[in-house]
Amino acid sequence: MQAKTITGTSNRALEIDLTSRTFREVRINETDLELYLGGKGLGLKLLYDRLTPGVDPLGPDNKIVFSTGVLLGTGAPCSGRFEAVTKSPLTGIMASASCGGPFGMALKTSGWDALILNGKAEAPTYLVINSEGVQFKAADGLWGKDTDSAQDELLKEGNGALVIGQAGENLVRFANIRSGHRFLGRGGMGAVLGAKKIKGIVAKGGEVKIVPVDKKKFVKTNRKFFKAIEQNPMTSGSFRYFGTNANVNPSNAAGILPVRNFTGGSHGEAHKISGETMAERFKTEWDTCKPCVIKCGHKGTIKGQKRHIPEYETMGLLGPNLEIFDPEVISDWNELCSYYGMDTITLGGTLAWAMEATEKGLIQTQLKFGATEGVAEMIRDIALGNGIGKDLAMGSRWASKKYGGEDFAMHVKGLELAAYDPRGAVGQGLSYATANRGACHLSGYVLALEAYFGMASPHATRWKHYMVKYFEDAFAAMNSLHICQFTAFAVQLEPPLIKLTADFVIKLLNQNLSPLALNLMDLSLWPELWHSILGKRYIPYLSMLKFRKAGERVHVLERYMNTREGISKKDDTLPRRLLYEGRKCDAKERTVPLEPMLEKYYKLRGFDANGIPTKKTLKRLGIEIK
Amino acid sequence: MNINKYPEVKPGRKPLKRIYLAIMLWTVGKAIPVAAKVDPEIKKEFEKLPKNFTLRLMVQPERAFPLFFYTKMLPGFVVKNGMLPYGLQMILHIDAQGKVHYQGADPRGKKFDLSMAFKNLEAAMMIFSFRESTPTGYAHDRFVVEGYLPCATTFMRVLDIVQVYLLPKIIAKRAVKRYPKWFEMPPWRKHINRIIIYLRAFTF
Amino acid sequence: MPLPSFYDFCCRVKTISGINTLEQIPSQLANMKAGRPMIISDKGVAATGLIQVVIQALGDQLQIGEVYDQVPVDSDYRVVDDAAKIYRTKGCDAIIAVGGGSVIDTAKGVNIVASLGGDTLLDYEGLGTVKRKLKPLVVVPTTAGTGSEMTLVAVIADPDRKIKMLFPSYFILPDLAVIDPRMTKTLPAALTASTAMDAMTHACEAYYCLEKNPLSDSFAFRAIQLISQHLLKVLQNPADLQGRLALANASAMAGIAFSNSMVGMVHNLGHTVGALCHVPHGVAMSIFLPYGLEYNLHRCADIIGELLFALAGPEIFAATPKSERPEKVVTFIRQMNQDLHTATTGKHPRCLKEVVDRNGAQLVSQSMLPAIAEAIMLDGARLTNPEEFLPTDALTVLSNAWEGSPLDLKKVNKGGSKVNY
Amino acid sequence: MMPMPDYYEFLNYPKIVSGQFALENIPSELDGYHAQKPLVITSKSIVQRGLTKQFVKAFYDSTVVLGGIYDEVRDYAGISQAREAAQLYKARGCDALIALGNGPVVDLAKAVNILVSENLDHLGPHFDGAAPARPLKPLIVVPACSFNGWEATHAMTVDNRRLVADALYPAAVFIDERITIGCCPECLAETGIIALAQAFEAMTADGHNPMIDALAHPALNLLAQHLANGAPRPSDSSACMALANAATMAAAAFCNAPPGMAHLLTEALGRATGIAPGKLMAIILPAVIDMLQEQRTPIKDDVLLALAGLEQFATSAGPDRGRSSLRIMLTLVDSLKKTLPALREAFQIQRHLLDQVAHEAAGNSAGRFTVPQCLTVLTQAIQEPAS
């Protein structure tokens, strides 16, 4: 059936101009691939080459790039992911999002490594992509439809679709893009598509077959990878059986579960929404990205319907953060968000802000902590732009600028915090502050070491800058492969050196000799996969360092692009609540000592005191200065 | 919120400045009745004031400056006649004959017809350490006057002349607007007056 | 403008000014939640028909509780008690004072009794008895430049004890001062001249006396500019509302300036001749002003020299060498008095001997001068004069002022160190 | 000849006390309001700079007990903290408020004042337009470095919302060199440039009146004398005093005049970008002056008189005065170039925001400025100088 075979990678990108309804094929430079790996890195590079700083994110000059990685389509474990990058309407800076939906596979097997959207369609349109190019089709019938039915319509024309809901159409700043049951969640990419009047994109898929260049090596590495994943208790145990909500109980125990708009860190009722409880209560089964071996995505029977189980972040932010502990209600809201196409993290953060603002007389709504009344209506109002929902649809930063309450608007650079309170894991605080897209937990997931594995002290600031940089680089590289970030548990923790060392020794080493400990960490599985697919020679350790440097390059490029939009040290901060307010659950009323960590971090990264990458740093990384 | 994080702050004290001012007020207070006897000009000024008139110079707020701790241990007449410095007040009484008496620093049981008060300790220090002249101090709102106002200017004139007597010229020139030329008395008289005032002021 | 080592400045009364400003009173009162004011005034004002002007301007937007026009020239506490009783029986909720200093002080007193209750003002004597915000008080000054609408003390006499009672409190400040040229439109020429010179004196003294500060300077400077530009024109054309408005503004600004920087020997002499010989305040001011400038010339020549700019304009200022400016200021003021004398056909006196009462009798005889000189010691204004001012000095000044001859600068007593502002 | 407006309203409520030992006068001032126990509201940076210790010393030998020193304010005044402070106020039985610091500290104190005076739990009704009625509790403001003068006026910005009411005027402003001493040249320069703009715009505004001129005049004069030398020397107490005084006067004048273009643009741009107003003013004010120069807008003589003093004014030719005053303004702004360098962020302001900012500014100007006018100035302001 498959007509063509691509060995390695196709290096073709499809650039579409919506204004003129034209498209062209763009060859991806070999050096760019070498430097940026693919996925997020390459997507950013494509965007960097095209985007003028200072454009309106919702204007025709903004561009959105969907980029797949080298691994996708080869059958590498947990590789079923693709990345989108754009300038975010929520934050005004770069946003990148990763998604495990079927669109990535369909795009890649239509023979395209990346998709670039320019301009703005005049009328609602949807795009059909095949190996030849793109067809522009009128979306009059689809415009105004929810994501479910719109996606069903679109999937008639291909294997994988991207679709926005009414939230995206109404330019809700945190609208997301749906593909299958998964989402390009953060940064409001749905609004970017909505502003471009693109209801959906469907890729035909299945037109080409992708095979690695060095098959033998690939198969060997693959096997090692599977083994690691099967050995790791996170990837083969808790995540596999309880989903990401396996995090609820450890978070609650570590005091990093946000309660009542981040005024508390743990709650007695938190067990009600834990993965363990829900697995039993809703009789969950797997519903995952493809391909996947970890299988963290689950569905279950809730209120008599088969529903996707809300992920941990959704649970945390629509649950304890609003003082709600009923998973059924949270699932209702989650369904509503999927239906309209909105990011649940930003929504949760914004709702919590609205509740506190209501309590403090800044706005008048029905919302109240611990009460479910009015929440569903508010979600609808936000998606449809009714009443005060129109303001909340701009996110908590905008709303708090208009109505006040900036001291309890929990966002960094406009992006709301994920469901981890860094007062219980200060390294995560630094990571939130420095993450490129805003308060992102996926930029450098240091809290796993601090709060879950006991491999770093949660309140010490020593060497945290090093850990944050290390993980930021590693994750940026991972997102460029592009592979699931949860594989990190397996790749990083399963190699014999770390596996056989006692945790307290690691903690001691990590906290006091972090560079040594982290440099001894073996990440080779990832670069080995990438090298084998492209048929490049893999040199042990050195290639791993090169891989980490590529990650660093991707991170610094994104940072550099952000600084061109006006980001500097003043934005690398945390919500005032985290910096200045202690919590009652914490006898010492700790806060995040950000400043000293941040200074060291800048130095380590090669940024100047104002947080701007120096020319030297950019040159070292081979980033062309514009 | 834990309100104990923000404790109340009770006002502290500046004991040295208090003692300094008490001694200054005591000295001036003791000098005035003597000066009223020997200096014709002061005498003339006091004649303008009503009889049975009590006035005082003090530092506000009164409640913050109680009498010195040892006052209670002294016999009544010592306190009544102001034989030692007791506090930050200077009470003068003009009796029915027009004679001026210094009555110490104890305001209890007295009724004042005129009360001139420095607004605070630092204001009094500015004047009594001669960093500000009396007129400048007045212009800078360093003190408030209560009671029969027209006498206040008279009293300030008296203070000016007493300062000229008590202080060496180099300091007194800073303290008053115009250093007098002593037209009306021979220079030896001035010095004799000065000695008398000093002697009488510092003997009991 | 050097910043003094210490100053305070306060002019917290809301001022509204303009040609038809009286009409704004109802809405301003409504903002203060009052609608039934009592108008307090004196016979003199009533006789000129100004109260009718006010009542007409207030229109039917509010009810006037009572028009009380019985305030005497030297008001005392019995008048206050009387008015307060009427205020209560008529159920008023605000006061509009129309008149000069005495009326305004009385109104302040009435406000104390009416707002805080009780029968007599005597209950509230002394510091710290007025402890809360009083009822709305609107003042409409009719004579220029008393400044008492801006001050936070009410002075009310107690004839029984022969003293003036002081009621100092932040709470007795009026809420609103209304400057409307209609209030001064009908003022006769001689009075226009003397009230304007009164304001001029306030401003000049504010500019050189000890408590001066940049803010009072600035207000004083502008007041002088306005008066010197407009006074003669208004005298030539009494219906010139713009000019009247400028003069009224000038006197309000002079009031702000001197109530913050205090005044000096001119006021000292003025108060004394006022008390002893009943010389009208404004007249005394215009006569003594040149002497005040001359007497303090050696102390603050630079500062007095700056006044030439305000008085004569930049061209003359620039054309006069710096050393001659102070004398020129004095000459200028003298010339101004002379011009006013001419413009009012001799009704504006140039020296003390020209001051006469209604019947043409001389108010100040030469023999009274020593007594006046002695009495200056009872007035506080001498304290803020830059140079020491004693009865002997006063006598020199007075005899010159009586004759109308310039002061012999060599005879002014000097001594002491430089003045620190 | 000064034109006399047909109608104006003017109010400058607070008493200004400035100079040596000004702080020591606070107890007697409080006594004038029958207050004995003030609550002090201040910021962490003031505490860190040791200024609260100095401040407390001023209350030695008085009978005034400080009901507490609430020092949690940072760069934002919000209702959450206002509630906390109000709780403290009530728990301690305070009867007055002292705001020790700048901007947010004073804003917070004003909010607390409304809460405690009207016994409210939140400011909802006031945000909806109800004006707080007199009398509130006496509020004393003690300005510290980077005081921009607005603190002493009838406006407060709490939770990013502006409330303007006569009741919000503080009772008194105490400017004391122990507290106004500068923390850094940059802060001083920011204070200065804002004061300069406010005084200039108050004097040149359409609705100005002689009272406004009288307040703005000494402000401009003090700035002309002290801005260039004072800003780089934060430890020079006399310059700091002059700047704080100028800021107070300028704002007092400015709050009586309709807001000028530089102010409106700075405010709108600050809201859109989060950049400190002083930094923005440093680039917007020259652009506004350039516009005035280009349009040959007549500038009244008083500006030159205030900036240059009597002598220079008197010797300049009549028609040149407006232009020379603009020149002096530009020189003054230029003199701050070193202490307040043009901001990198400012040149990176998202161009698409400018339109929105221009609309907002024009909308707030009650029709005095048009959108294209605002946009021209903005575009010129954030033009990176070719170097």
PDB file of C-alpha atoms in Angstrom, chain D residues 55-239:
ATOM      1  CA  PHE D  55      11.994  56.574  61.703  1.00  0.00           C
ATOM      2  CA  VAL D  56      11.229  54.971  65.036  1.00  0.00           C
ATOM      3  CA  LYS D  57      13.871  57.147  66.668  1.00  0.00           C
ATOM      4  CA  ALA D  58      11.899  60.213  65.683  1.00  0.00           C
ATOM      5  CA  PHE D  59       9.176  59.040  68.044  1.00  0.00           C
ATOM      6  CA  TYR D  60      11.482  58.827  71.016  1.00  0.00           C
ATOM      7  CA  ASP D  61      10.444  61.064  73.851  1.00  0.00           C
ATOM      8  CA  SER D  62       6.898  61.307  72.609  1.00  0.00           C
ATOM      9  CA  THR D  63       3.730  59.653  73.823  1.00  0.00           C
ATOM     10  CA  VAL D  64       2.955  58.149  70.466  1.00  0.00           C
ATOM     11  CA  VAL D  65       3.003  54.362  70.360  1.00  0.00           C
ATOM     12  CA  LEU D  66       3.373  52.863  66.926  1.00  0.00           C
ATOM     13  CA  GLY D  67       0.590  50.301  66.674  1.00  0.00           C
ATOM     14  CA  GLY D  68       2.766  48.131  64.473  1.00  0.00           C
ATOM     15  CA  ILE D  69       5.066  48.364  61.500  1.00  0.00           C
ATOM     16  CA  TYR D  70       3.515  46.478  58.637  1.00  0.00           C
ATOM     17  CA  ASP D  71       6.430  45.988  56.305  1.00  0.00           C
ATOM     18  CA  GLU D  72       5.159  43.479  53.768  1.00  0.00           C
ATOM     19  CA  VAL D  73       4.695  45.882  50.891  1.00  0.00           C
ATOM     20  CA  ARG D  74       6.860  45.400  47.862  1.00  0.00           C
ATOM     21  CA  ASP D  75       6.127  46.591  44.384  1.00  0.00           C
ATOM     22  CA  TYR D  76       2.419  46.021  44.373  1.00  0.00           C
ATOM     23  CA  ALA D  77      -0.459  47.295  46.441  1.00  0.00           C
ATOM     24  CA  GLY D  78      -3.268  44.808  46.590  1.00  0.00           C
ATOM     25  CA  ILE D  79      -6.353  44.176  48.598  1.00  0.00           C
ATOM     26  CA  SER D  80      -4.888  41.053  50.199  1.00  0.00           C
ATOM     27  CA  GLN D  81      -2.280  43.058  52.032  1.00  0.00           C
ATOM     28  CA  ALA D  82      -4.660  45.904  52.690  1.00  0.00           C
ATOM     29  CA  ARG D  83      -6.892  43.459  54.514  1.00  0.00           C
ATOM     30  CA  GLU D  84      -4.007  42.164  56.570  1.00  0.00           C
ATOM     31  CA  ALA D  85      -2.926  45.643  57.523  1.00  0.00           C
ATOM     32  CA  ALA D  86      -6.506  46.633  58.321  1.00  0.00           C
ATOM     33  CA  GLN D  87      -6.769  43.607  60.569  1.00  0.00           C
ATOM     34  CA  LEU D  88      -3.617  44.689  62.332  1.00  0.00           C
ATOM     35  CA  TYR D  89      -4.945  48.227  62.616  1.00  0.00           C
ATOM     36  CA  LYS D  90      -8.119  47.050  64.275  1.00  0.00           C
ATOM     37  CA  ALA D  91      -6.434  44.521  66.505  1.00  0.00           C
ATOM     38  CA  ARG D  92      -4.129  47.170  67.881  1.00  0.00           C
ATOM     39  CA  GLY D  93      -6.779  49.853  68.155  1.00  0.00           C
ATOM     40  CA  CYS D  94      -4.897  52.322  66.000  1.00  0.00           C
ATOM     41  CA  ASP D  95      -6.309  55.729  65.123  1.00  0.00           C
ATOM     42  CA  ALA D  96      -4.088  56.981  62.318  1.00  0.00           C
ATOM     43  CA  LEU D  97      -1.913  55.733  59.496  1.00  0.00           C
ATOM     44  CA  ILE D  98       1.625  56.559  58.515  1.00  0.00           C
ATOM     45  CA  ALA D  99       2.893  55.488  55.123  1.00  0.00           C
ATOM     46  CA  LEU D 100       6.661  55.328  55.120  1.00  0.00           C
ATOM     47  CA  GLY D 101       7.876  54.846  51.590  1.00  0.00           C
ATOM     48  CA  ASN D 102       6.772  55.440  48.068  1.00  0.00           C
ATOM     49  CA  GLY D 103       4.150  54.385  45.535  1.00  0.00           C
ATOM     50  CA  PRO D 104       2.658  51.074  46.594  1.00  0.00           C
ATOM     51  CA  VAL D 105       3.213  51.736  50.288  1.00  0.00           C
ATOM     52  CA  VAL D 106       1.131  54.878  50.178  1.00  0.00           C
ATOM     53  CA  ASP D 107      -1.441  53.308  47.907  1.00  0.00           C
ATOM     54  CA  LEU D 108      -1.804  50.479  50.340  1.00  0.00           C
ATOM     55  CA  ALA D 109      -2.111  52.871  53.246  1.00  0.00           C
ATOM     56  CA  LYS D 110      -4.889  54.701  51.446  1.00  0.00           C
ATOM     57  CA  ALA D 111      -6.678  51.429  50.820  1.00  0.00           C
ATOM     58  CA  VAL D 112      -6.283  50.439  54.458  1.00  0.00           C
ATOM     59  CA  ASN D 113      -7.634  53.823  55.405  1.00  0.00           C
ATOM     60  CA  ILE D 114     -10.816  53.221  53.437  1.00  0.00           C
ATOM     61  CA  LEU D 115     -11.172  49.742  54.872  1.00  0.00           C
ATOM     62  CA  VAL D 116     -10.794  50.857  58.476  1.00  0.00           C
ATOM     63  CA  SER D 117     -12.640  54.151  58.202  1.00  0.00           C
ATOM     64  CA  GLU D 118     -15.668  52.684  56.505  1.00  0.00           C
ATOM     65  CA  ASN D 119     -15.362  49.300  58.152  1.00  0.00           C
ATOM     66  CA  LEU D 120     -15.287  47.430  54.882  1.00  0.00           C
ATOM     67  CA  ASP D 121     -13.917  44.051  53.990  1.00  0.00           C
ATOM     68  CA  HIS D 122     -13.064  44.862  50.419  1.00  0.00           C
ATOM     69  CA  LEU D 123     -13.051  47.824  48.085  1.00  0.00           C
ATOM     70  CA  GLY D 124     -15.654  46.466  45.683  1.00  0.00           C
ATOM     71  CA  PRO D 125     -18.130  49.341  46.060  1.00  0.00           C
ATOM     72  CA  HIS D 126     -15.422  51.930  45.539  1.00  0.00           C
ATOM     73  CA  PHE D 127     -14.104  50.227  42.445  1.00  0.00           C
ATOM     74  CA  ASP D 128     -17.637  50.418  41.144  1.00  0.00           C
ATOM     75  CA  GLY D 129     -17.580  54.160  41.474  1.00  0.00           C
ATOM     76  CA  ALA D 130     -18.694  55.061  44.990  1.00  0.00           C
ATOM     77  CA  ALA D 131     -16.431  57.819  46.277  1.00  0.00           C
ATOM     78  CA  PRO D 132     -15.223  57.430  49.832  1.00  0.00           C
ATOM     79  CA  ALA D 133     -16.732  60.203  51.894  1.00  0.00           C
ATOM     80  CA  ARG D 134     -14.836  62.355  54.333  1.00  0.00           C
ATOM     81  CA  PRO D 135     -13.601  61.969  56.894  1.00  0.00           C
ATOM     82  CA  LEU D 136     -11.147  59.133  56.658  1.00  0.00           C
ATOM     83  CA  LYS D 137      -8.545  58.593  59.360  1.00  0.00           C
ATOM     84  CA  PRO D 138      -5.572  60.916  59.211  1.00  0.00           C
ATOM     85  CA  LEU D 139      -2.908  59.574  56.887  1.00  0.00           C
ATOM     86  CA  ILE D 140       0.629  60.856  57.060  1.00  0.00           C
ATOM     87  CA  VAL D 141       2.993  60.233  54.207  1.00  0.00           C
ATOM     88  CA  VAL D 142       6.729  60.101  54.732  1.00  0.00           C
ATOM     89  CA  PRO D 143       8.251  59.856  51.280  1.00  0.00           C
ATOM     90  CA  ALA D 144      11.333  57.785  50.624  1.00  0.00           C
ATOM     91  CA  CYS D 145      13.492  57.476  47.531  1.00  0.00           C
ATOM     92  CA  SER D 146      11.672  57.128  44.195  1.00  0.00           C
ATOM     93  CA  PHE D 147       8.713  59.011  45.486  1.00  0.00           C
ATOM     94  CA  ASN D 148       6.885  60.308  42.453  1.00  0.00           C
ATOM     95  CA  GLY D 149       4.582  62.757  44.168  1.00  0.00           C
ATOM     96  CA  TRP D 150       1.325  61.054  43.294  1.00  0.00           C
ATOM     97  CA  GLU D 151       1.380  59.625  46.762  1.00  0.00           C
ATOM     98  CA  ALA D 152       0.517  63.038  48.136  1.00  0.00           C
ATOM     99  CA  THR D 153      -2.493  63.495  45.923  1.00  0.00           C
ATOM    100  CA  HIS D 154      -6.059  62.312  45.827  1.00  0.00           C
ATOM    101  CA  ALA D 155      -5.350  59.299  43.669  1.00  0.00           C
ATOM    102  CA  MET D 156      -4.569  55.790  44.678  1.00  0.00           C
ATOM    103  CA  THR D 157      -3.820  52.747  42.607  1.00  0.00           C
ATOM    104  CA  VAL D 158      -4.725  49.585  44.351  1.00  0.00           C
ATOM    105  CA  ASP D 159      -4.930  46.337  42.481  1.00  0.00           C
ATOM    106  CA  ASN D 160      -4.155  48.214  39.289  1.00  0.00           C
ATOM    107  CA  ARG D 161      -7.283  50.243  39.649  1.00  0.00           C
ATOM    108  CA  ARG D 162      -7.198  53.917  40.107  1.00  0.00           C
ATOM    109  CA  LEU D 163      -9.462  55.616  42.554  1.00  0.00           C
ATOM    110  CA  VAL D 164      -9.639  59.382  42.734  1.00  0.00           C
ATOM    111  CA  ALA D 165     -11.446  61.122  45.569  1.00  0.00           C
ATOM    112  CA  ASP D 166     -10.767  64.213  47.608  1.00  0.00           C
ATOM    113  CA  ALA D 167     -11.051  62.124  50.749  1.00  0.00           C
ATOM    114  CA  LEU D 168      -7.926  60.262  49.735  1.00  0.00           C
ATOM    115  CA  TYR D 169      -5.593  63.205  50.132  1.00  0.00           C
ATOM    116  CA  PRO D 170      -3.173  62.450  52.914  1.00  0.00           C
ATOM    117  CA  ALA D 171      -3.333  64.801  55.865  1.00  0.00           C
ATOM    118  CA  ALA D 172       0.321  65.666  55.752  1.00  0.00           C
ATOM    119  CA  VAL D 173       3.547  64.913  53.943  1.00  0.00           C
ATOM    120  CA  PHE D 174       6.703  64.901  56.019  1.00  0.00           C
ATOM    121  CA  ILE D 175       9.818  65.217  53.931  1.00  0.00           C
ATOM    122  CA  ASP D 176      12.857  64.462  56.019  1.00  0.00           C
ATOM    123  CA  GLU D 177      16.382  64.015  54.760  1.00  0.00           C
ATOM    124  CA  ARG D 178      16.900  60.938  56.871  1.00  0.00           C
ATOM    125  CA  ILE D 179      14.238  59.142  54.863  1.00  0.00           C
ATOM    126  CA  THR D 180      14.410  60.774  51.428  1.00  0.00           C
ATOM    127  CA  ILE D 181      18.080  59.974  51.051  1.00  0.00           C
ATOM    128  CA  GLY D 182      18.471  58.237  47.696  1.00  0.00           C
ATOM    129  CA  CYS D 183      18.906  54.505  47.345  1.00  0.00           C
ATOM    130  CA  CYS D 184      20.416  54.624  43.874  1.00  0.00           C
ATOM    131  CA  PRO D 185      21.033  57.199  41.150  1.00  0.00           C
ATOM    132  CA  GLU D 186      18.517  55.498  38.939  1.00  0.00           C
ATOM    133  CA  CYS D 187      15.665  55.890  41.410  1.00  0.00           C
ATOM    134  CA  LEU D 188      16.474  59.540  41.918  1.00  0.00           C
ATOM    135  CA  ALA D 189      16.606  60.155  38.214  1.00  0.00           C
ATOM    136  CA  GLU D 190      13.243  58.462  37.814  1.00  0.00           C
ATOM    137  CA  THR D 191      11.737  60.608  40.542  1.00  0.00           C
ATOM    138  CA  GLY D 192      13.194  63.666  38.912  1.00  0.00           C
ATOM    139  CA  ILE D 193      12.065  62.969  35.413  1.00  0.00           C
ATOM    140  CA  ILE D 194       8.526  62.215  36.484  1.00  0.00           C
ATOM    141  CA  ALA D 195       8.391  65.367  38.564  1.00  0.00           C
ATOM    142  CA  LEU D 196       9.788  67.330  35.661  1.00  0.00           C
ATOM    143  CA  ALA D 197       7.168  66.012  33.298  1.00  0.00           C
ATOM    144  CA  GLN D 198       4.370  66.590  35.763  1.00  0.00           C
ATOM    145  CA  ALA D 199       5.379  70.130  36.581  1.00  0.00           C
ATOM    146  CA  PHE D 200       5.891  70.961  32.926  1.00  0.00           C
ATOM    147  CA  GLU D 201       2.599  69.470  31.847  1.00  0.00           C
ATOM    148  CA  ALA D 202       0.710  71.040  34.733  1.00  0.00           C
ATOM    149  CA  MET D 203       2.005  74.426  33.723  1.00  0.00           C
ATOM    150  CA  THR D 204       1.373  74.012  30.035  1.00  0.00           C
ATOM    151  CA  ALA D 205      -1.953  72.171  30.274  1.00  0.00           C
ATOM    152  CA  ASP D 206      -4.983  73.814  28.721  1.00  0.00           C
ATOM    153  CA  GLY D 207      -6.895  73.986  31.954  1.00  0.00           C
ATOM    154  CA  HIS D 208      -4.151  75.507  34.047  1.00  0.00           C
ATOM    155  CA  ASN D 209      -4.814  78.285  36.533  1.00  0.00           C
ATOM    156  CA  PRO D 210      -2.619  80.609  38.591  1.00  0.00           C
ATOM    157  CA  MET D 211      -2.724  78.308  41.613  1.00  0.00           C
ATOM    158  CA  ILE D 212      -1.400  75.404  39.564  1.00  0.00           C
ATOM    159  CA  ASP D 213       1.313  77.645  38.175  1.00  0.00           C
ATOM    160  CA  ALA D 214       2.244  78.701  41.667  1.00  0.00           C
ATOM    161  CA  LEU D 215       2.713  75.086  42.712  1.00  0.00           C
ATOM    162  CA  ALA D 216       4.497  73.965  39.579  1.00  0.00           C
ATOM    163  CA  HIS D 217       6.848  76.922  39.481  1.00  0.00           C
ATOM    164  CA  PRO D 218       8.990  76.016  42.506  1.00  0.00           C
ATOM    165  CA  ALA D 219       8.956  72.391  41.376  1.00  0.00           C
ATOM    166  CA  LEU D 220      10.452  73.253  38.016  1.00  0.00           C
ATOM    167  CA  ASN D 221      12.844  75.649  39.628  1.00  0.00           C
ATOM    168  CA  LEU D 222      14.124  73.094  42.122  1.00  0.00           C
ATOM    169  CA  LEU D 223      14.474  70.514  39.388  1.00  0.00           C
ATOM    170  CA  ALA D 224      16.369  72.859  37.132  1.00  0.00           C
ATOM    171  CA  GLN D 225      18.802  73.472  39.953  1.00  0.00           C
ATOM    172  CA  HIS D 226      19.176  70.008  41.363  1.00  0.00           C
ATOM    173  CA  LEU D 227      18.221  67.373  38.829  1.00  0.00           C
ATOM    174  CA  ALA D 228      21.408  67.219  36.823  1.00  0.00           C
ATOM    175  CA  ASN D 229      23.772  67.364  39.797  1.00  0.00           C
ATOM    176  CA  GLY D 230      21.590  65.593  42.301  1.00  0.00           C
ATOM    177  CA  ALA D 231      20.494  62.507  40.451  1.00  0.00           C
ATOM    178  CA  PRO D 232      23.939  60.879  40.188  1.00  0.00           C
ATOM    179  CA  ARG D 233      24.608  61.518  43.896  1.00  0.00           C
ATOM    180  CA  PRO D 234      22.101  59.637  45.988  1.00  0.00           C
ATOM    181  CA  SER D 235      23.960  60.421  49.184  1.00  0.00           C
ATOM    182  CA  ASP D 236      23.642  64.168  48.698  1.00  0.00           C
ATOM    183  CA  SER D 237      20.843  64.831  51.118  1.00  0.00           C
ATOM    184  CA  SER D 238      20.069  68.363  50.004  1.00  0.00           C
ATOM    185  CA  ALA D 239      19.552  67.279  46.417  1.00  0.00           C
TER     186      ALA D 239
END
